[in-house]
CSV table of C-alpha atoms in Angstrom, one decimal:
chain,number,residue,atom,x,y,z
A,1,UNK,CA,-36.4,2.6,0.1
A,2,UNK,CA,-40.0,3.4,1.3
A,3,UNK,CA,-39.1,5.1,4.0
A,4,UNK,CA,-36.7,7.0,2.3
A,5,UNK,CA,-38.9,8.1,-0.3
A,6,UNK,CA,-41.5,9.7,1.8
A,7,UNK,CA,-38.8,11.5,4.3
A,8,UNK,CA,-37.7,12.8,0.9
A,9,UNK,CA,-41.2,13.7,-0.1
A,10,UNK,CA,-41.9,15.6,3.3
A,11,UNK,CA,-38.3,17.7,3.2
A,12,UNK,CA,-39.3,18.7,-0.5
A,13,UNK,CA,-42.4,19.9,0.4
A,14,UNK,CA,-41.4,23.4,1.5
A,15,UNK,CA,-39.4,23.7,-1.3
A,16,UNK,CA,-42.5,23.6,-3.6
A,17,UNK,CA,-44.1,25.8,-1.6
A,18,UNK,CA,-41.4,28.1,-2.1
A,19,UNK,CA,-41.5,27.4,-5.8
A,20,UNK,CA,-45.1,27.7,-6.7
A,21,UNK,CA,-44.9,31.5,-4.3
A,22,UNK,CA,-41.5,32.5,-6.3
A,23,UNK,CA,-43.0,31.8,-9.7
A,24,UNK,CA,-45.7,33.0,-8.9
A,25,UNK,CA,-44.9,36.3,-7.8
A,26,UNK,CA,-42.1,36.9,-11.6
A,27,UNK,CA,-45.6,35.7,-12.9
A,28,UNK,CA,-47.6,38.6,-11.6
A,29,UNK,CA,-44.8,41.2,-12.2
A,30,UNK,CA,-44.6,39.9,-16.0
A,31,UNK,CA,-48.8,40.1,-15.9
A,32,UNK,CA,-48.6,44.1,-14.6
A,33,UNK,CA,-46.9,45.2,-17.6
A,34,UNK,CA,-49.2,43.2,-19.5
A,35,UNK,CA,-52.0,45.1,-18.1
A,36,UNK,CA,-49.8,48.0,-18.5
A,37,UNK,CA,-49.2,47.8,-22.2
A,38,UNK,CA,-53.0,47.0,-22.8
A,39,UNK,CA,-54.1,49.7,-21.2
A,40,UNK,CA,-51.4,52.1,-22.7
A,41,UNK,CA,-52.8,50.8,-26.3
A,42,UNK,CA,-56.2,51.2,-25.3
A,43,UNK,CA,-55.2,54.9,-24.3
A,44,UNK,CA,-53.2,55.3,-27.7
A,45,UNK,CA,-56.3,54.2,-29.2
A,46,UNK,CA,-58.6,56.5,-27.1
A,47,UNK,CA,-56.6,59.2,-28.4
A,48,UNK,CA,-56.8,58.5,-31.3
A,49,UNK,CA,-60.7,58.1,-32.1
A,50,UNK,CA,-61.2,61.8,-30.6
A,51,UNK,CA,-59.0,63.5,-33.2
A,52,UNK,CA,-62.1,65.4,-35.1
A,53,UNK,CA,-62.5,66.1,-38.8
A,54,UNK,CA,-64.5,69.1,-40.0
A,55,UNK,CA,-66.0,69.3,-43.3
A,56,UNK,CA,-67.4,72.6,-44.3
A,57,UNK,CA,-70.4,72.7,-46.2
A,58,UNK,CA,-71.0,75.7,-48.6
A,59,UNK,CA,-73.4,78.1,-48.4
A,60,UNK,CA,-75.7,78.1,-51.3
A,61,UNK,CA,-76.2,74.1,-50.8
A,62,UNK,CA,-80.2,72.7,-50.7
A,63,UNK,CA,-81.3,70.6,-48.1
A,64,UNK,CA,-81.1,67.5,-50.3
A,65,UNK,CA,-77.5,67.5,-51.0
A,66,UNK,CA,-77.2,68.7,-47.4
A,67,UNK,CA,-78.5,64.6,-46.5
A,68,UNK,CA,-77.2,62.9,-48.9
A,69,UNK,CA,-74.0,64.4,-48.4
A,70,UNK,CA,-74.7,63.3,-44.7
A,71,UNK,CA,-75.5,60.2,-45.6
A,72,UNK,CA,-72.0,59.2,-48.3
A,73,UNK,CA,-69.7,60.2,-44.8
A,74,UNK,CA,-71.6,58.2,-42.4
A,75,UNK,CA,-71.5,55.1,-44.8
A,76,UNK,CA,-67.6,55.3,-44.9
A,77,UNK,CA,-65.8,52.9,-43.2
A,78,UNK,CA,-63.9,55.4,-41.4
A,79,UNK,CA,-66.1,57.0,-39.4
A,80,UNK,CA,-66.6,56.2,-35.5
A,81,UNK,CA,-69.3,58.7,-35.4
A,82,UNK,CA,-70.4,61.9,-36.9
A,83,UNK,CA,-72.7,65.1,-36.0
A,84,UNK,CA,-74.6,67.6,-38.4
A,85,UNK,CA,-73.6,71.1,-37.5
A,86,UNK,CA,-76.2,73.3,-38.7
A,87,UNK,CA,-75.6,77.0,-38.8
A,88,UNK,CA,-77.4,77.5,-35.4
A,89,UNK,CA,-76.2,74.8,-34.0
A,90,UNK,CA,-72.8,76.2,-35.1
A,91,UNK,CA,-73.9,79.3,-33.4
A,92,UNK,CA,-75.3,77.9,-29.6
A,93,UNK,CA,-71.3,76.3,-29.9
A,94,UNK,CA,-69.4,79.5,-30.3
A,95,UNK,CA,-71.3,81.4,-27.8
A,96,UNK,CA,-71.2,78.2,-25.2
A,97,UNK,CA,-67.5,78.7,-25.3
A,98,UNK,CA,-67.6,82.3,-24.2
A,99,UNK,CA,-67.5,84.0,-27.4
A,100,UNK,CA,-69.3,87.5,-27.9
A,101,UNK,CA,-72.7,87.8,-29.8
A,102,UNK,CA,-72.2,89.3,-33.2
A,103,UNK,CA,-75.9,90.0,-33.8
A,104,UNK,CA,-75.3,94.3,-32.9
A,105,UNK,CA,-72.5,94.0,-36.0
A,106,UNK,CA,-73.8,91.4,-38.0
A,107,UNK,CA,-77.3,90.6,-39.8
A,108,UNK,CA,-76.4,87.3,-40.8
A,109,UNK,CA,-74.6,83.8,-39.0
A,110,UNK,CA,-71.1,84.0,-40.5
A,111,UNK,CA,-70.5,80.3,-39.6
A,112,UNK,CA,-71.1,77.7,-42.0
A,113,UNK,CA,-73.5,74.5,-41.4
A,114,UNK,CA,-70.5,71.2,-41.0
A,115,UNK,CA,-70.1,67.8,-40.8
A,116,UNK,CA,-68.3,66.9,-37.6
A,117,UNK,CA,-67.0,63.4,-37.6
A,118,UNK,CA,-64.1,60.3,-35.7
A,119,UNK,CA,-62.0,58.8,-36.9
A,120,UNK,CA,-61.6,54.9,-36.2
A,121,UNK,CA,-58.2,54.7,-34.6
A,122,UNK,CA,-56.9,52.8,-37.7
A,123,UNK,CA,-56.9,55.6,-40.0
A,124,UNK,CA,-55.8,58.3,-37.5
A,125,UNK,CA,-52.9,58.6,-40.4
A,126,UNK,CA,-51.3,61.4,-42.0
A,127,UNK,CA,-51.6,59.4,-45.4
A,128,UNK,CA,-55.5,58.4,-44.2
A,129,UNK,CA,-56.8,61.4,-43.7
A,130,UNK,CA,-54.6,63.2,-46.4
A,131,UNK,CA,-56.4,60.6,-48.8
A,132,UNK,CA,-60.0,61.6,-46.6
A,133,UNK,CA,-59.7,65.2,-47.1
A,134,UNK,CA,-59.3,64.7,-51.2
A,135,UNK,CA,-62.1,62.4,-51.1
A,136,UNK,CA,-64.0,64.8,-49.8
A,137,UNK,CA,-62.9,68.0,-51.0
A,138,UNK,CA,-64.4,66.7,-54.8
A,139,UNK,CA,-68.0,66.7,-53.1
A,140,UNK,CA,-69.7,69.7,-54.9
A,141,UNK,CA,-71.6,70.6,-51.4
A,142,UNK,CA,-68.0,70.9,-49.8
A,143,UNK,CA,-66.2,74.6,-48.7
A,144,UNK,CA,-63.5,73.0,-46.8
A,145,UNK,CA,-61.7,70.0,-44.8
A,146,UNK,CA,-59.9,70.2,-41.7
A,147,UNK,CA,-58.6,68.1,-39.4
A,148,UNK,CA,-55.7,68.6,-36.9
A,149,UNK,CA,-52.5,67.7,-39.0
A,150,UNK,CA,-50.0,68.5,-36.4
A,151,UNK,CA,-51.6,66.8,-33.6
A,152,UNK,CA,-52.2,63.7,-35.9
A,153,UNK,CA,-48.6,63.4,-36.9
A,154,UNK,CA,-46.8,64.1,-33.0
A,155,UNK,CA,-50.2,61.8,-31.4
A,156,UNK,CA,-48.8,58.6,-33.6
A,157,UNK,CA,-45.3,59.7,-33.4
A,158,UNK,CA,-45.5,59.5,-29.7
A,159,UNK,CA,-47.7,56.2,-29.5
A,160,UNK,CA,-44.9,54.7,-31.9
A,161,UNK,CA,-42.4,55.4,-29.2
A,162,UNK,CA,-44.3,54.2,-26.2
A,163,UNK,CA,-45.0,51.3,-27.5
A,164,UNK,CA,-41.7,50.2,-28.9
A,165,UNK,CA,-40.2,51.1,-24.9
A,166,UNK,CA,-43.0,48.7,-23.7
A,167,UNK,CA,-42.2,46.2,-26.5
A,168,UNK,CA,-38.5,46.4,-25.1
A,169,UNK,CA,-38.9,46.0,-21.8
A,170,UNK,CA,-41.8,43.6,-22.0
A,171,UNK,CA,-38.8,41.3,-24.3
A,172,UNK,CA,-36.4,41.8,-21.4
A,173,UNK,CA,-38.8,41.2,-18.5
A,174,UNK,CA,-39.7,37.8,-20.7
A,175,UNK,CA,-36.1,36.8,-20.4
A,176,UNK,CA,-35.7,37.3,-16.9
A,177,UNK,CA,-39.0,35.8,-16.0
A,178,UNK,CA,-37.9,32.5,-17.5
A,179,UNK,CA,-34.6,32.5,-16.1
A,180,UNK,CA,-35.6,33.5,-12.4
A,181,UNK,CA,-38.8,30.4,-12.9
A,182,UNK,CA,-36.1,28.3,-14.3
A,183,UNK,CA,-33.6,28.8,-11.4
A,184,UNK,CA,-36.5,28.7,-8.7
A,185,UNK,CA,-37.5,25.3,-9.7
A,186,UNK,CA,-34.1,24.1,-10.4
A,187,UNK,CA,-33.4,25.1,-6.6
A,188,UNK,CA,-36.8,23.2,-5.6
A,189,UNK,CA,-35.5,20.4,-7.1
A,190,UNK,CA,-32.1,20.4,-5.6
A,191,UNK,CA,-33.9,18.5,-2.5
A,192,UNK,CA,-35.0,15.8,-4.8
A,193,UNK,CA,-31.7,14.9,-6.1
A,194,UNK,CA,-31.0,12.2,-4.0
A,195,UNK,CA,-34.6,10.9,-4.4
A,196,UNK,CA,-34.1,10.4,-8.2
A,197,UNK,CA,-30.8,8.9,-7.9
A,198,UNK,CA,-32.3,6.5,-5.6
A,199,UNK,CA,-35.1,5.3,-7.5
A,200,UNK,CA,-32.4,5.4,-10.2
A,201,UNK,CA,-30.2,2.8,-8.2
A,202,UNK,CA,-32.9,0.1,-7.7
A,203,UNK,CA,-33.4,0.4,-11.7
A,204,UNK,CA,-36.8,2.5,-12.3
A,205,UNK,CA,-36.5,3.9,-16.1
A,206,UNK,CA,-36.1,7.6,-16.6
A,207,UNK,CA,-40.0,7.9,-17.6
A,208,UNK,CA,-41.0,6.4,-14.3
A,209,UNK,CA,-38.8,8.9,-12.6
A,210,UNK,CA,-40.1,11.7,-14.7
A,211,UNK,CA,-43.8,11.4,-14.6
A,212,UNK,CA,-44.9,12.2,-11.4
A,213,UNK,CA,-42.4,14.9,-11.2
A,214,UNK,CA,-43.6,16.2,-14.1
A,215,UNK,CA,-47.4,15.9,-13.1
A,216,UNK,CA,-46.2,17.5,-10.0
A,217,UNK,CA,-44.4,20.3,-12.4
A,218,UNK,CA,-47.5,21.0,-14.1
A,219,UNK,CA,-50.0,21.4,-10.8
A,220,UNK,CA,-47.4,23.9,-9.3
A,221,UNK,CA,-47.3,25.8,-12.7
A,222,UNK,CA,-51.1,26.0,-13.2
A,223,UNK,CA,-51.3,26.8,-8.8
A,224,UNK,CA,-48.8,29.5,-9.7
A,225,UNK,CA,-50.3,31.1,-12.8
A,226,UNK,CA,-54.0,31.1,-11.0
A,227,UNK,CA,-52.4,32.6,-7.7
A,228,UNK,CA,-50.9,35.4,-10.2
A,229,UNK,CA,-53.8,36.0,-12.3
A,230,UNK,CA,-55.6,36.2,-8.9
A,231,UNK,CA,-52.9,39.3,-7.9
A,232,UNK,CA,-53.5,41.2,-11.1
A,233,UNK,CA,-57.5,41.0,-10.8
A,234,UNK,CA,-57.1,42.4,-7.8
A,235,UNK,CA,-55.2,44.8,-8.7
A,236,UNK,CA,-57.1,45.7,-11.4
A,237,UNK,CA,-60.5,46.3,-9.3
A,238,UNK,CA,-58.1,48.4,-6.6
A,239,UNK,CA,-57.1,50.3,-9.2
A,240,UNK,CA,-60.1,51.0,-10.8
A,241,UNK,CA,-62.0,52.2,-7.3
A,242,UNK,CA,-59.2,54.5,-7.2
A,243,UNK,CA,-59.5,55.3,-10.8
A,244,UNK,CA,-62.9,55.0,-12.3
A,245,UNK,CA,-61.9,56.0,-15.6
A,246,UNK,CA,-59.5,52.4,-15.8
A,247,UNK,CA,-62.9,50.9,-15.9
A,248,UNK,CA,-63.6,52.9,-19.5
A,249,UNK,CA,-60.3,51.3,-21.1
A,250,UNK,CA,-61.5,47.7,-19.7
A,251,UNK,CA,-61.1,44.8,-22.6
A,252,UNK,CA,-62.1,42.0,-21.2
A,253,UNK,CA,-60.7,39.9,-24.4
A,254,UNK,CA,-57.1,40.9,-24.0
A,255,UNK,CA,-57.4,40.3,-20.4
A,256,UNK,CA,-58.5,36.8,-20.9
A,257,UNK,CA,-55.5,36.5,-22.9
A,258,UNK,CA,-53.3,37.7,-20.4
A,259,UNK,CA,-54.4,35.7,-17.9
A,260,UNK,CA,-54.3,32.4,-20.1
A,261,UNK,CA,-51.1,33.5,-21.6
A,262,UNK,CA,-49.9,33.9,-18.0
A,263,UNK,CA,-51.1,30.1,-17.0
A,264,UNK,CA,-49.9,28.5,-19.6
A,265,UNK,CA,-46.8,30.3,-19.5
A,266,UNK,CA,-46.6,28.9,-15.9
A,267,UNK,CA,-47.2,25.4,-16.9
A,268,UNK,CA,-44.8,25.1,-20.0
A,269,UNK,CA,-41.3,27.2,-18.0
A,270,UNK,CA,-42.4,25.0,-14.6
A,271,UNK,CA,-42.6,21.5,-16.7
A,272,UNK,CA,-39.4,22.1,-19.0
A,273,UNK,CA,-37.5,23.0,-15.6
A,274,UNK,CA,-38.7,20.2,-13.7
A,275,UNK,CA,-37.8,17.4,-16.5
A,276,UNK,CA,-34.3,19.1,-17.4
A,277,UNK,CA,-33.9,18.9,-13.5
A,278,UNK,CA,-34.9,15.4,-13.1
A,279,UNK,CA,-32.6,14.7,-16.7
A,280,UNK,CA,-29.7,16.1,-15.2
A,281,UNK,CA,-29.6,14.7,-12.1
A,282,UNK,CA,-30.4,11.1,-13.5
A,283,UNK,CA,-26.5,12.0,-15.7
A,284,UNK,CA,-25.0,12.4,-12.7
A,285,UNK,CA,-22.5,10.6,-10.7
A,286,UNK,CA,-23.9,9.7,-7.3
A,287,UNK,CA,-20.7,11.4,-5.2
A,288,UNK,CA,-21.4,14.4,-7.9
A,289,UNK,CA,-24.4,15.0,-5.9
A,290,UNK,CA,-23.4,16.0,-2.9
């Protein structure tokens, strides 16, 4: 039985080779769009945080009200961060975009002094900034709000849809993951079939069967998950060498959870194979086998 055992062993060998390099490979695939769908919500989000909100001061308003009105928007929650136009300021802009000089036509600076403010990507919201605008509009210091209403509305509009197609195919791509991990190991343990049986025959119990299978289950689904997570760091560095602005969207906390989520997903489909494998074959009639 010894002898058989390890000429066993040595014929399964390639097999988990095989197994770890096939898992690990639907692994990496499932970890790109991953890396995909973070980046595409860290884009969303990007967006997002640059839509701009004016507010208008009026003309006739002191320097006092001028700060403490500067001072009630950058205490609200929503803002990412803010600027104090004054009317020069406001001025230096217009012409820096190309605009003529109005000082042979006019005496005075037509623009008015603002408050130029982000938004935190949360309340990028028709309803948000619908309720911001009010808010503000009640100020006594304030002429006028504006913010891009159109942009706001097609901007989430458009996230909304990319992200339920990513949510889609990152489902389907789940389902096929497991079932190509679950046939690959189910095919690396086709070679042990006759193994199991044997040890079976000369009356070792199902959990003395299992275990070191299952040990071994575990090792190839942890070798796996690290090759994988190994693959998408490096193609995250290639990636952002070719594209440095990747590196701007970098968040290193979802990408520790994607490449944990990716391990232990290795571990648990690689173990639950293995033992409904071993389970199976342990049912079955020895001339089934062949």
């Amino acid at each position: 039985m010894t002898q058989i055992g390890k000429s066993s062993a040595k014929r399964s060998q390639p097999s988990y080779f095989m197994s770890i390099l096939g898992v690990s490979l639907v692994l990496f695939i499932l970890g790109l769009l991953g890396w995909i769908v973070i980046n595409a919500n860290k884009l969303g989000q990007y967006f997002k945080e640059n839509v701009e909100v004016r507010v208008y001061l009026r003309e006739n308003i002191s320097a006092k009200d001028s700060i403490a009105l500067v001072q009630y928007i950058a205490d609200k929650p929503y803002v990412k961060e803010y600027e104090y136009v004054t009317k020069d300021l406001a001025r230096d802009k217009f012409m820096a975009d190309g605009n003529d000089d109005w000082k042979n036509i006019l005496d005075a600076n037509p623009l008015p002094a603002s408050i130029d403010f982000k938004l935190r990507n949360q309340y990028v919201h028709s309803d948000s900034l619908s309720a911001i605008a009010t808010d503000l509009e009640q100020n006594i210091g304030v002429n006028d709000v504006q913010y891009p209403k159109s942009l706001v509305d097609n901007l989430n509009q458009n996230v909304q849809k990319i992200s339920l197609v990513l949510l889609i195919i990152a489902i389907v791509l789940c389902i096929v993951v497991i079932v190509l991990i679950d046939n690959t190991i189910r095919l690396a343990m086709f070679s042990n079939r006759f193994l199991i049986k044997t040890m079976q025959m000369v009356g070792a119990t199902r959990g003395f069967i299992a275990k070191p299978m299952d040990m071994r289950a575990i090792i190839n689904g942890l070798f796996a998950g690290l090759i994988a997570v190994a693959g998408i760091i490096a193609l995250i560095i290639f990636a952002e060498k070719q594209l440095p602005e990747l590196k701007a969207m970098r968040d290193m906390t979802w990408l520790l959870l994607l490449g944990g989520g990716i391990i232990i997903l290795g571990i648990l489909i690689s173990l639950l194979s293995t033992h409904r494998s071993v389970i199976k074959y342990l049912k079955m009639k020895l001339d089934d086998l062949y």
